[in-house]
PDB file of C-alpha atoms in Angstrom:
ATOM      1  CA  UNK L   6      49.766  16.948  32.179  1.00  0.00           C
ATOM      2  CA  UNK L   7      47.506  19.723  32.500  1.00  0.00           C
ATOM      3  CA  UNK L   8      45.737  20.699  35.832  1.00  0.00           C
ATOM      4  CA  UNK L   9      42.272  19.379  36.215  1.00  0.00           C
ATOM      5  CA  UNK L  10      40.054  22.377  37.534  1.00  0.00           C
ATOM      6  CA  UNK L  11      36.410  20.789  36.213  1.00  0.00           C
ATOM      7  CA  UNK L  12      35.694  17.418  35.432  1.00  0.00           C
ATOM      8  CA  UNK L  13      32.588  16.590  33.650  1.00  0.00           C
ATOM      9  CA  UNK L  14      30.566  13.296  34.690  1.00  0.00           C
ATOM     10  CA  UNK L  15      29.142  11.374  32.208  1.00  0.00           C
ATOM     11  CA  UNK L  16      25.674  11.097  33.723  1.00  0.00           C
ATOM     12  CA  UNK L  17      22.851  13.202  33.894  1.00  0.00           C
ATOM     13  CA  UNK L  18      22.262  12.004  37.966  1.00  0.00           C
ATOM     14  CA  UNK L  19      22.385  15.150  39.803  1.00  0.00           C
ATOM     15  CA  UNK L  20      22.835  13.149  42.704  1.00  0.00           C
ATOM     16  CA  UNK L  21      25.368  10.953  41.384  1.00  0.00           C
ATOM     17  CA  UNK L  22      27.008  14.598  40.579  1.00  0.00           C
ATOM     18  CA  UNK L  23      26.633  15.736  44.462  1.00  0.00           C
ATOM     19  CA  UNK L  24      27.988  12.555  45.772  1.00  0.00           C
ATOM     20  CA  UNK L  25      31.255  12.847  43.952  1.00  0.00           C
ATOM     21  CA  UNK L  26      31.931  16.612  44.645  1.00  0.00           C
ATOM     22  CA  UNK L  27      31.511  15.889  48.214  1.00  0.00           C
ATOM     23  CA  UNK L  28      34.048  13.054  47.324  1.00  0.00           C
ATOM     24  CA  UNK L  29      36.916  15.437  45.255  1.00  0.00           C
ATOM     25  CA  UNK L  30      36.487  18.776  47.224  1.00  0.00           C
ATOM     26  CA  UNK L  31      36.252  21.785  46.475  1.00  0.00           C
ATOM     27  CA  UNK L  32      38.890  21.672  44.148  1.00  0.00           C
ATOM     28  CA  UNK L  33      37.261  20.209  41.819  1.00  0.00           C
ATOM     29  CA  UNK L  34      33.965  21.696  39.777  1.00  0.00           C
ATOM     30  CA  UNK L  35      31.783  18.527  38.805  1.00  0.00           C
ATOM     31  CA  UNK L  36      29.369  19.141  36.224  1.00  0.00           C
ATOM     32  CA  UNK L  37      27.046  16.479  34.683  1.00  0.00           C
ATOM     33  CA  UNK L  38      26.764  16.199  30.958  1.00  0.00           C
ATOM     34  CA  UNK L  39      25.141  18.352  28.558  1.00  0.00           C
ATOM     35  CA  UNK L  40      21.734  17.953  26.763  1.00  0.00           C
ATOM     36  CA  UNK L  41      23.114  17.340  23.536  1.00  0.00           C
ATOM     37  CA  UNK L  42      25.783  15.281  24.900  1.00  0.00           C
ATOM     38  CA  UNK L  43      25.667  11.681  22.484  1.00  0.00           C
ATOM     39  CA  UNK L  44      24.298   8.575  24.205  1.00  0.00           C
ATOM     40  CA  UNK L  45      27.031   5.731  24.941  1.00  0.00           C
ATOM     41  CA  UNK L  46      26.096   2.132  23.893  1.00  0.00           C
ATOM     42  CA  UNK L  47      27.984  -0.051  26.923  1.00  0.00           C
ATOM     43  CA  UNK L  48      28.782  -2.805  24.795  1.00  0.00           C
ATOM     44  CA  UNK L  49      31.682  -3.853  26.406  1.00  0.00           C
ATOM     45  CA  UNK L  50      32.271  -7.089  28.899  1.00  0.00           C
ATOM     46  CA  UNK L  51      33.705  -5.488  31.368  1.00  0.00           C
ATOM     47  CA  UNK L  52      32.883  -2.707  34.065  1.00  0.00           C
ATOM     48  CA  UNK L  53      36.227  -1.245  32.699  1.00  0.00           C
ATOM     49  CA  UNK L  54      35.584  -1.312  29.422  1.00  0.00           C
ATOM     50  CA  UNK L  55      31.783   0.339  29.751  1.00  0.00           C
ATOM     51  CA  UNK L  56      33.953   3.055  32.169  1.00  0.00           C
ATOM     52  CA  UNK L  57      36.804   3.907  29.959  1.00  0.00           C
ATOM     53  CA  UNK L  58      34.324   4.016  26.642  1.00  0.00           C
ATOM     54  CA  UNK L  59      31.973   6.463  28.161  1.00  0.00           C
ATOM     55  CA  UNK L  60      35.040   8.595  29.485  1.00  0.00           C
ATOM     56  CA  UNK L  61      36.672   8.658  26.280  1.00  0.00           C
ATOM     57  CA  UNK L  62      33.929   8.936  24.034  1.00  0.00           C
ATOM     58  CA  UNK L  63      32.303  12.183  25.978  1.00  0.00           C
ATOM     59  CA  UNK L  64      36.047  13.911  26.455  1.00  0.00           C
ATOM     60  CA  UNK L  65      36.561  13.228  22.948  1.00  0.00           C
ATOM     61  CA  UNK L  66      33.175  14.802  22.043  1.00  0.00           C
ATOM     62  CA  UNK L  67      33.295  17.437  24.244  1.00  0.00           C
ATOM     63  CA  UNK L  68      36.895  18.239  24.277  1.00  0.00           C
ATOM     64  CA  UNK L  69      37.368  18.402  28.521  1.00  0.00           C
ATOM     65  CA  UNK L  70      37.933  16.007  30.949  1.00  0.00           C
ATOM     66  CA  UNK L  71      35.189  13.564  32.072  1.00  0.00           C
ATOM     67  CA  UNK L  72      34.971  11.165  34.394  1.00  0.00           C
ATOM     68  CA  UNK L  73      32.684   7.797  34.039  1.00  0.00           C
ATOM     69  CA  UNK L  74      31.719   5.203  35.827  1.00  0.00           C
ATOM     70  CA  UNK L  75      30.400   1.553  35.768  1.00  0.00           C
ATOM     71  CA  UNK L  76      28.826  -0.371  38.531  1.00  0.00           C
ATOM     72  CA  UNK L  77      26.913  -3.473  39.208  1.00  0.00           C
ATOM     73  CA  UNK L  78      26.053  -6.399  41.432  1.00  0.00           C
ATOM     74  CA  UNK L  79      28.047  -9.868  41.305  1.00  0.00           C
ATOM     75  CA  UNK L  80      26.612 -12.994  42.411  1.00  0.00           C
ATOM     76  CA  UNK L  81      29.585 -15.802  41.936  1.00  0.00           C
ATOM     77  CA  UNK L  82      27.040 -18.738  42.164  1.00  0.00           C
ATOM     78  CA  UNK L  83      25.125 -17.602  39.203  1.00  0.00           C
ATOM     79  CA  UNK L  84      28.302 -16.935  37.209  1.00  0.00           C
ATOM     80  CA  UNK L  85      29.325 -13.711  37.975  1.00  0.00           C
ATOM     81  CA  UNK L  86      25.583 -12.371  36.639  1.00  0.00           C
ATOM     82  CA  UNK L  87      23.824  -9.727  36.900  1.00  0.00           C
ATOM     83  CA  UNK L  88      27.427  -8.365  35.764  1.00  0.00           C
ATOM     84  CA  UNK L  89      27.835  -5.743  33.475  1.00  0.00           C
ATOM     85  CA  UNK L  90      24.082  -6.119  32.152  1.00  0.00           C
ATOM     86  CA  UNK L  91      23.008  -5.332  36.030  1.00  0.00           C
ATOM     87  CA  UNK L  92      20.448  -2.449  34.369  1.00  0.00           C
ATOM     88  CA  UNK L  93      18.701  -5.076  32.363  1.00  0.00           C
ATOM     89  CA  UNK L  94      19.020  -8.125  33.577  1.00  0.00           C
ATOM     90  CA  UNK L  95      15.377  -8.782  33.374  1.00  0.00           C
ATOM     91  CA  UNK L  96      15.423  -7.495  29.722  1.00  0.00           C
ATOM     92  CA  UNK L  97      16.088  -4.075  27.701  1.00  0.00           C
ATOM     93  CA  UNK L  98      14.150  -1.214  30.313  1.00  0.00           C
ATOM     94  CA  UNK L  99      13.603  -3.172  33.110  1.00  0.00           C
ATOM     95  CA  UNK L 100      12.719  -1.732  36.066  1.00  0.00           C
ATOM     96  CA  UNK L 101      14.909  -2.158  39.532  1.00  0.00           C
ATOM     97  CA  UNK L 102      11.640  -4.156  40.477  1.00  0.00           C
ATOM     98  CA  UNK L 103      12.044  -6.171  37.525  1.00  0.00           C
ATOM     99  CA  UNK L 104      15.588  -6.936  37.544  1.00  0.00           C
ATOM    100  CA  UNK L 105      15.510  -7.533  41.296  1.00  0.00           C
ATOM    101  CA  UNK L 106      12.738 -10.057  40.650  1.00  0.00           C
ATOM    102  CA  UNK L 107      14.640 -11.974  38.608  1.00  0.00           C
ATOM    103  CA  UNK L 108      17.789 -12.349  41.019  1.00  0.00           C
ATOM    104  CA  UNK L 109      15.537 -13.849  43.492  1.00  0.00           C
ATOM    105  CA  UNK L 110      14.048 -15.873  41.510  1.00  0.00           C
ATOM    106  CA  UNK L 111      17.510 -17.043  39.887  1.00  0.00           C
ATOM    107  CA  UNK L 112      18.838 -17.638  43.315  1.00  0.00           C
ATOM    108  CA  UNK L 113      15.764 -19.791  44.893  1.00  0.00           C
ATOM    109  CA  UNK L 114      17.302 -22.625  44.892  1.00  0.00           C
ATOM    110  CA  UNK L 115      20.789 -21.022  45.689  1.00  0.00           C
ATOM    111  CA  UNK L 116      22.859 -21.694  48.569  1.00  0.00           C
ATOM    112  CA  UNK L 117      25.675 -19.681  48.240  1.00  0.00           C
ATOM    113  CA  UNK L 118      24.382 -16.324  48.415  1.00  0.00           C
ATOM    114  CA  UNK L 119      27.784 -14.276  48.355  1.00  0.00           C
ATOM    115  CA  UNK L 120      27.379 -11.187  46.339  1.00  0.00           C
ATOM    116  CA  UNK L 121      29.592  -8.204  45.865  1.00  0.00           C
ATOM    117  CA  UNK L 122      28.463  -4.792  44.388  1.00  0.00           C
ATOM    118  CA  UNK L 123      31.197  -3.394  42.002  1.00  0.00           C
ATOM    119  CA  UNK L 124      32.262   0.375  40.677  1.00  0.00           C
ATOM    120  CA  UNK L 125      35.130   0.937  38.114  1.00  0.00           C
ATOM    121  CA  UNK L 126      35.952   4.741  37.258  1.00  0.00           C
ATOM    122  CA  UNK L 127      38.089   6.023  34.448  1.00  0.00           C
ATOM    123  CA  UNK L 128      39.061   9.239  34.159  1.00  0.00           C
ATOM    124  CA  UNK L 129      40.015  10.721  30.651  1.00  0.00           C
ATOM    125  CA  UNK L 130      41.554  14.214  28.906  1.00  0.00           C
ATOM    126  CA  UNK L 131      39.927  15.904  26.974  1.00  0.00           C
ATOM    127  CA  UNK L 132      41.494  14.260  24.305  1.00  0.00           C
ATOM    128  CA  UNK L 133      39.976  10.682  25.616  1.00  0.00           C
ATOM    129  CA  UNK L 134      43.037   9.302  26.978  1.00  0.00           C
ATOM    130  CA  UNK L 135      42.764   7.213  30.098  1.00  0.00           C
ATOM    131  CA  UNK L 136      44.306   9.473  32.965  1.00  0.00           C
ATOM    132  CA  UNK L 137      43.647   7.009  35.603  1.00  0.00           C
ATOM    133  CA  UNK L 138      41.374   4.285  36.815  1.00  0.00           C
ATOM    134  CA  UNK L 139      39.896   3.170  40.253  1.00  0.00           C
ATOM    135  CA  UNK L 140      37.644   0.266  41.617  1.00  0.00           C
ATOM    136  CA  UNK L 141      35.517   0.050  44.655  1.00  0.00           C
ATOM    137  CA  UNK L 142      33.826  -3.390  46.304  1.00  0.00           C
ATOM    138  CA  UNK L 143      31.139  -3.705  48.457  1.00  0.00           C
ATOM    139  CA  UNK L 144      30.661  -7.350  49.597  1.00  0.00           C
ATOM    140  CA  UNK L 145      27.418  -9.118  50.934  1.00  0.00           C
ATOM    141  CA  UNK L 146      25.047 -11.924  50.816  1.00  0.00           C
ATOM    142  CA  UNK L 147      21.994 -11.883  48.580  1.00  0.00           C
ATOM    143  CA  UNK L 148      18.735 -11.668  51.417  1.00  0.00           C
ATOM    144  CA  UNK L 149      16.014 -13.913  50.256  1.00  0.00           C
ATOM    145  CA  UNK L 150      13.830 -11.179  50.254  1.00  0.00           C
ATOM    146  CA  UNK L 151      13.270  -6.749  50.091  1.00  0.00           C
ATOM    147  CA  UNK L 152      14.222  -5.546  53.264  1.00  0.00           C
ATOM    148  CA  UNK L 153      13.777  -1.112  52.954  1.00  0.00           C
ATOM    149  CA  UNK L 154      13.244   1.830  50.994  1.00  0.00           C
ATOM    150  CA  UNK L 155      15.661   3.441  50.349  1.00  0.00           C
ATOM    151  CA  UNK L 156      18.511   3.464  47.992  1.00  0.00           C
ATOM    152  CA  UNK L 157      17.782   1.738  44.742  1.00  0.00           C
ATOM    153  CA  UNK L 158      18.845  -0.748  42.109  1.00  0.00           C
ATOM    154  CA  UNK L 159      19.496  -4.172  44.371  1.00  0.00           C
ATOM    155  CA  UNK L 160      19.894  -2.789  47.663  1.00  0.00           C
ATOM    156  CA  UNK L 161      16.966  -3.820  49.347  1.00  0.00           C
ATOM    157  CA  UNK L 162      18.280  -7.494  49.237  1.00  0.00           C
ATOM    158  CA  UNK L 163      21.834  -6.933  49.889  1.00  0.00           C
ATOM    159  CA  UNK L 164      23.047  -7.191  52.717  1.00  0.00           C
ATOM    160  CA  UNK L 165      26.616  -6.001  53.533  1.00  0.00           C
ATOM    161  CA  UNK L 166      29.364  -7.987  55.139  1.00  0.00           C
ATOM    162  CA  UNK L 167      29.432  -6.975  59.104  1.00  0.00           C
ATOM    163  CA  UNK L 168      26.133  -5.168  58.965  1.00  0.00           C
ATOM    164  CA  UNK L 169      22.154  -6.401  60.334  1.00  0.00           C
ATOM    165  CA  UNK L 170      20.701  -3.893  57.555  1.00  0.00           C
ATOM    166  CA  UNK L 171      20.386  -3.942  53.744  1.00  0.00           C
ATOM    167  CA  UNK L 172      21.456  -0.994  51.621  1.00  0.00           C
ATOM    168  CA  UNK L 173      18.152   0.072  51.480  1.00  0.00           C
ATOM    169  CA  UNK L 174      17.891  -0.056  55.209  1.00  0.00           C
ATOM    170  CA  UNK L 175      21.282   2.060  55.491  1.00  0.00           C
ATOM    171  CA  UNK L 176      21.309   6.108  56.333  1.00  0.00           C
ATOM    172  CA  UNK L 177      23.038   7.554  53.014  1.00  0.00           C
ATOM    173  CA  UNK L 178      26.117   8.900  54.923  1.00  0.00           C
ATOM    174  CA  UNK L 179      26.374   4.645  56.274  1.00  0.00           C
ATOM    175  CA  UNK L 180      25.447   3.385  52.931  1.00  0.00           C
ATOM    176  CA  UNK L 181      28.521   5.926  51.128  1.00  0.00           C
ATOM    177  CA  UNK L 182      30.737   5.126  53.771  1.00  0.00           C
ATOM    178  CA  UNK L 183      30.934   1.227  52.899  1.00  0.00           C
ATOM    179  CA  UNK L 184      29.882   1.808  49.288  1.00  0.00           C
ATOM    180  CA  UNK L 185      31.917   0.588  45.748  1.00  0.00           C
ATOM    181  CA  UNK L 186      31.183   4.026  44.484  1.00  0.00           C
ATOM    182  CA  UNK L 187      32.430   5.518  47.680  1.00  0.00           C
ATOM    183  CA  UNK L 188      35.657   3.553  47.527  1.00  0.00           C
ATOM    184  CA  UNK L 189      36.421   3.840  44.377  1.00  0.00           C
ATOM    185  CA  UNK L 190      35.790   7.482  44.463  1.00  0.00           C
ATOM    186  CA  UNK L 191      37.795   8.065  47.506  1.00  0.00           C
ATOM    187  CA  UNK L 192      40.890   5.586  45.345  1.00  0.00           C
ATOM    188  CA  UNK L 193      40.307   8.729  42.520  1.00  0.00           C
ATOM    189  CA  UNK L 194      40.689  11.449  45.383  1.00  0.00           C
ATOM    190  CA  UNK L 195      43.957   9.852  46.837  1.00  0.00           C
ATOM    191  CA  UNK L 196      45.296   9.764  43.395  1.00  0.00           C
ATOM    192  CA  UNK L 197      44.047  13.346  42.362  1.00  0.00           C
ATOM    193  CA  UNK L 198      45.700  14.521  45.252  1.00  0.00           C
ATOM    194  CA  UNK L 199      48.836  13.260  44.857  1.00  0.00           C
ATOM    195  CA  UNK L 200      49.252  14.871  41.100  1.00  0.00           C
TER     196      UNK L 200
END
């Protein structure tokens, strides 16, 4: 297998892009994806799936290795949803507002608030074969209402296993240290090293 010297991520979050070069080191140059890079429908059922189609589809069209990633929030008592639709669960566009509306109104009458945030990576070549693939789990309860400002997505009503603060209450070196994307990343850096 040839040696991976710069990964491209398929997202256009320069953030997201910071977050996992801190992750991989210096070895590693992570760039974000080109403008004319092609959208990816994630029509798949599975954080997996939406993972391993972006990585393939972008390393196929771009002929280098690219890394993708799919994350969400789980909430067992309403059947596993938001899911893989955690983007629009309130509809096509929704804002985090929206969607985080409707999970509290979903879960009003809910007892079971257990909840788990999710990440699944998949790393392809250039020629869009899976190289390897990592998960990451964050697990919580579902707060019955915002608590913070920072982060985004669900975090201000998750609250994380062990901790008196949601994610959105969290510094974002204590949020990365607990977080799915920060587990699963570090899974891809142990393996990465190893090579």
């Amino acid at each position: 297998m040839p040696a991976l010297h710069t990964i491209v991520l398929a997202s256009r979050n320069a953030g997201k892009r910071v977050e996992f070069q801190q992750i991989l080191g210096a070895q590693f140059s992570i760039v974000t994806l080109p403008d004319d890079a092609p959208e990816v429908v994630e029509d798949r059922e599975t954080f997996h799936g939406n993972a391993l189609k972006k990585a393939s589809e972008i390393a196929v069209h771009l002929a280098r290795p690219t890394l993708a990633d799919d994350s969400g929030l789980v909430v067992p008592a309403l059947g596993g949803h938001p899911g893989v639709r955690s983007a629009r669960f309130a509809g096509p566009g929704a804002s985090d507002d929206e969607n985080t509306d409707k999970l509290l109104a979903d879960m009003k009458d809910v007892r079971d608030r257990r909840a788990y945030f999710i990440c699944t990576l998949a790393l392809c070549s250039a020629e869009g074969a899976l190289l390897h693939a990592a998960e990451g789990r964050c697990h919580g309860v579902i707060t019955e209402s915002r608590r913070g400002d920072l982060g985004f997505g669900y975090d201000p009503v998750f609250l994380p296993d062990g901790f008196s603060k949601t994610m959105a209450e969290l510094t974002p070196d204590e949020k990365n240290a607990i977080s799915h994307r920060g587990f699963a990343a570090k899974t891809l850096s142990a393996w990465l090293a190893a090579r």
